[in-house]
Amino acid sequence: MSESTEARPSSRVLPHELPASLRAAGLDNWIREPLDDAVDRRRRIIVPPAAAMAGTPLSAYKGDLLAEARHPDTVFMMGDNPALPTMPERPALKDFFLLRFGPIARRHLLQSARVARENGLGEKVITACLLHDIAIAGLLSANHGYWGAQMVAPYVDEEVCWAIEKHEALRYFPDESVGYTYPEAYIDYFGPDYRPPDYIRREHEAARRHRWYMTSRQITINDIYSFDPDVVVDFDEFEDVVGRNFRQPEEGLGFDGSPVAHMWRTMIWPNNFL
Ligand SMILES: [Fe+2]
Ligand SMILES: [Fe+2]
């Protein structure tokens, strides 16, 4: 097939002036102008997912953002966002840690896993600690234990997966017998009057009776609530544990056709319109 030149956007076409309403609403943050060296000279709009917009002023402007795409110099973001590092074709867990997870979450996971190892815990617990908040790190914070468990289900031991899911409920409830108290940080985060909803209470009750309770409880015990920015933990410190406990698909995470591949692809291209 010969390369078409006529459909290619021209670098001579300057992007149109954005409506003042969009600028006033700060929506230019969601609009990426082409980089200086970009061949494709069109600006690209990032439409935040509904889960991020609902209940915020952004939701009132969704129509305005959508309307921008009618201009020939503007398209919706699809594929690589130049503001993000490019992922390899067959990304491994390490690539998500280094190229997609934010520094705070990455540090949190690595520090938690290191503490678990220093406390002499087994590889299942270390793996669970390393992975317990990956949903927060790369996908979604709400219900992060459940999202996180699903993301890793095809690749880890069932016990690790269960522990990740249940840590979401367990972290709200002390277990003095093993020295776990309600996190001080949660008083700051949610206020002293916060009470977890009933479904979380029920999850906690059920998890306590489960044979894998202590695996999940260990996540909450080794969870680092106060992040130390000076402690640097290299992912390579866990390369061996990951190698033995995380079945990295040959095709790369996101491309193995598993029931959760779409979640990993969403982290590779988090700004895709569809
Ligand atoms: Fe968590
Ligand atoms: Fe955590």
XYZ file of C-alpha atoms and ligand atoms in Angstrom:
276
model
C 0.000 0.000 0.000
C 1.429 3.361 -0.946
C 1.740 5.931 1.741
C -0.924 8.581 1.475
C 0.246 12.118 1.837
C -3.082 13.852 1.305
C -4.657 12.581 4.557
C -1.659 13.600 6.619
C -2.257 16.709 8.693
C -0.202 19.595 7.472
C 2.343 21.218 9.710
C 1.287 24.519 8.149
C -2.133 24.345 9.767
C -1.893 26.010 13.115
C -4.237 24.791 15.832
C -7.329 26.926 16.166
C -7.793 29.167 19.167
C -9.381 27.231 22.019
C -12.673 28.637 23.317
C -12.207 30.946 26.297
C -14.635 28.801 28.333
C -12.283 25.835 28.062
C -9.297 27.866 29.108
C -11.216 29.437 32.000
C -12.166 25.982 33.239
C -8.530 24.888 33.139
C -9.355 22.335 30.481
C -6.282 23.191 28.464
C -4.578 20.799 30.896
C -6.400 18.023 29.086
C -5.356 19.159 25.661
C -1.935 18.192 24.361
C -0.418 20.418 21.740
C 1.877 18.558 19.323
C 5.491 18.352 20.429
C 7.904 20.468 18.417
C 9.274 17.492 16.512
C 5.977 15.651 16.097
C 5.105 14.583 12.554
C 1.418 14.608 13.391
C 0.679 18.275 13.995
C -2.769 17.791 15.456
C -3.519 18.579 19.071
C -4.941 15.715 21.052
C -7.659 15.866 23.652
C -7.598 13.661 26.709
C -11.100 12.993 27.945
C -10.816 11.896 31.569
C -12.680 8.688 32.430
C -16.164 9.013 33.933
C -14.843 7.636 37.228
C -12.518 10.642 37.466
C -15.011 13.258 36.285
C -18.185 12.352 38.163
C -18.918 14.772 40.949
C -16.363 17.329 39.779
C -16.729 20.511 37.732
C -15.078 18.629 34.877
C -18.244 16.662 34.179
C -20.028 19.885 33.194
C -17.435 20.465 30.492
C -17.406 17.070 28.884
C -19.554 18.337 26.016
C -17.150 21.209 25.399
C -14.205 18.816 25.299
C -16.040 16.511 22.903
C -16.944 19.425 20.646
C -13.286 20.262 20.137
C -12.752 17.104 18.107
C -14.817 18.485 15.240
C -11.909 20.727 14.302
C -9.614 19.152 11.706
C -6.531 20.108 13.715
C -7.757 18.228 16.777
C -8.323 14.546 17.583
C -8.888 12.519 20.705
C -5.890 10.902 22.325
C -5.432 7.349 21.079
C -2.258 5.340 21.467
C 0.976 6.619 22.931
C 0.734 9.831 24.875
C 4.083 11.552 24.247
C 4.005 12.823 27.820
C 4.445 9.228 29.020
C 7.467 6.997 28.507
C 6.948 4.499 25.713
C 6.333 0.961 26.904
C 8.113 -1.994 25.305
C 6.114 -4.170 22.931
C 5.897 -6.983 25.452
C 5.807 -5.229 28.771
C 6.692 -7.073 31.949
C 5.677 -6.250 35.498
C 8.905 -4.308 35.980
C 8.032 -2.009 33.050
C 4.791 -1.013 34.716
C 6.625 -0.299 37.954
C 9.261 1.839 36.251
C 7.379 3.453 33.375
C 3.794 3.781 34.564
C 3.492 3.784 38.330
C 3.945 7.150 39.985
C 6.920 7.604 42.335
C 4.875 7.651 45.535
C 3.010 4.422 44.820
C 6.111 2.731 43.448
C 8.067 3.597 46.583
C 5.196 2.452 48.759
C 5.005 -0.974 47.129
C 8.744 -1.554 47.069
C 9.216 -0.378 50.648
C 6.348 -2.586 51.851
C 7.824 -5.620 50.101
C 11.231 -4.893 51.605
C 9.779 -4.637 55.103
C 8.014 -7.970 54.592
C 11.291 -9.536 53.562
C 13.144 -7.987 56.517
C 10.458 -9.385 58.792
C 11.337 -12.832 57.511
C 8.049 -13.505 55.760
C 7.650 -15.984 52.945
C 7.582 -15.249 49.242
C 3.794 -15.306 49.002
C 3.542 -12.473 51.497
C 6.424 -10.552 49.911
C 4.740 -10.892 46.511
C 1.402 -9.805 47.927
C 3.023 -6.764 49.566
C 4.792 -5.858 46.337
C 1.525 -5.974 44.411
C -1.114 -4.982 46.945
C -1.701 -1.414 45.727
C -0.933 -1.715 42.028
C -4.448 -0.595 41.186
C -3.796 2.684 42.998
C -0.408 2.919 41.312
C -1.673 2.573 37.777
C -5.426 2.253 37.388
C -7.983 3.253 39.997
C -7.935 3.963 43.727
C -11.562 3.214 44.601
C -11.971 -0.499 45.379
C -8.271 -0.897 44.751
C -7.969 -4.239 46.543
C -10.535 -5.794 44.232
C -9.156 -4.247 41.057
C -5.638 -5.176 42.074
C -6.569 -8.784 42.809
C -8.245 -9.160 39.431
C -5.298 -7.627 37.607
C -2.886 -10.216 38.940
C -5.220 -13.231 39.215
C -3.939 -15.090 36.123
C -0.313 -14.624 37.136
C -0.024 -15.325 40.848
C -0.964 -17.991 43.357
C -4.624 -17.928 44.383
C -3.628 -17.178 47.965
C -1.694 -14.073 46.928
C -4.644 -12.868 44.902
C -7.070 -13.449 47.778
C -4.788 -11.626 50.191
C -4.591 -8.584 47.917
C -8.355 -8.422 47.582
C -9.047 -8.717 51.306
C -6.404 -6.264 52.520
C -8.769 -3.522 51.443
C -11.213 -4.446 54.202
C -8.714 -5.701 56.787
C -6.704 -2.496 57.004
C -9.673 -0.733 58.674
C -9.891 -3.226 61.526
C -7.287 -3.714 64.233
C -6.063 -7.136 65.254
C -4.240 -6.587 68.519
C -3.253 -10.254 68.720
C -0.756 -9.662 65.914
C 0.028 -6.054 66.761
C -2.018 -4.397 64.049
C -3.697 -1.161 65.046
C -5.844 1.215 63.015
C -3.435 3.298 60.902
C -2.745 6.792 62.221
C -2.618 7.915 58.617
C -6.287 7.021 58.132
C -7.267 9.500 60.818
C -5.596 12.171 58.681
C -6.929 10.758 55.419
C -10.565 10.171 56.361
C -11.083 12.039 59.636
C -11.501 10.525 63.110
C -15.225 9.907 62.553
C -14.889 7.726 59.442
C -16.669 4.387 59.600
C -16.229 1.859 56.809
C -19.442 0.873 55.026
C -21.286 -2.328 55.901
C -20.041 -4.333 52.957
C -16.465 -3.711 54.083
C -17.404 -4.806 57.614
C -18.883 -8.014 56.232
C -15.797 -8.620 54.090
C -13.613 -8.210 57.167
C -15.705 -10.635 59.232
C -15.603 -13.275 56.503
C -11.888 -12.780 55.848
C -11.056 -13.298 59.518
C -12.552 -16.783 59.387
C -10.709 -17.735 56.214
C -7.681 -20.021 56.238
C -5.618 -17.421 54.398
C -6.505 -14.632 56.814
C -2.961 -14.177 58.072
C -1.539 -13.794 54.552
C -3.810 -10.846 53.937
C -3.324 -9.508 57.451
C 0.426 -9.510 56.818
C -0.116 -7.070 53.957
C -1.702 -4.626 56.367
C 1.040 -5.176 58.942
C 3.824 -4.563 56.433
C 1.979 -1.781 54.630
C 4.057 1.361 54.930
C 1.717 4.195 55.785
C 4.341 6.859 56.162
C 6.400 6.891 53.020
C 10.055 7.621 53.483
C 11.192 9.543 50.408
C 14.838 8.884 51.268
C 14.590 5.118 51.205
C 15.220 3.983 47.668
C 14.350 0.394 46.855
C 15.288 -0.987 43.487
C 12.770 -3.230 41.741
C 15.666 -5.577 40.963
C 15.793 -6.443 44.637
C 12.649 -8.493 43.966
C 13.520 -9.813 40.531
C 14.024 -13.315 41.961
C 10.782 -13.308 43.970
C 8.868 -11.986 40.974
C 10.464 -14.605 38.746
C 9.245 -17.402 40.985
C 5.852 -15.957 41.930
C 4.561 -13.938 38.990
C 3.898 -15.848 35.759
C 4.911 -13.206 33.288
C 3.106 -13.904 29.984
C 5.388 -14.298 26.993
C 3.268 -11.948 24.862
C 3.586 -9.232 27.477
C 1.068 -7.996 30.023
C -1.869 -6.603 28.097
C -1.426 -8.844 25.070
C -1.825 -12.384 26.346
C -5.553 -12.601 25.707
C -6.237 -13.199 29.395
C -9.508 -11.958 30.930
C -7.572 -9.093 32.524
C -5.365 -8.063 29.601
C -7.504 -4.955 29.062
C -6.617 -3.682 32.523
C -2.912 -3.754 31.726
C -3.559 -2.164 28.326
C -5.454 0.603 30.092
C -2.293 1.330 32.045
C -0.185 1.270 28.875
C -2.535 3.751 27.143
C -4.405 5.352 30.032
C -5.602 8.325 27.990
C -7.258 6.500 25.107
C -10.660 7.943 24.298
C -12.002 4.430 23.713
Fe -4.114 -0.783 49.972
Fe -0.637 0.010 50.870
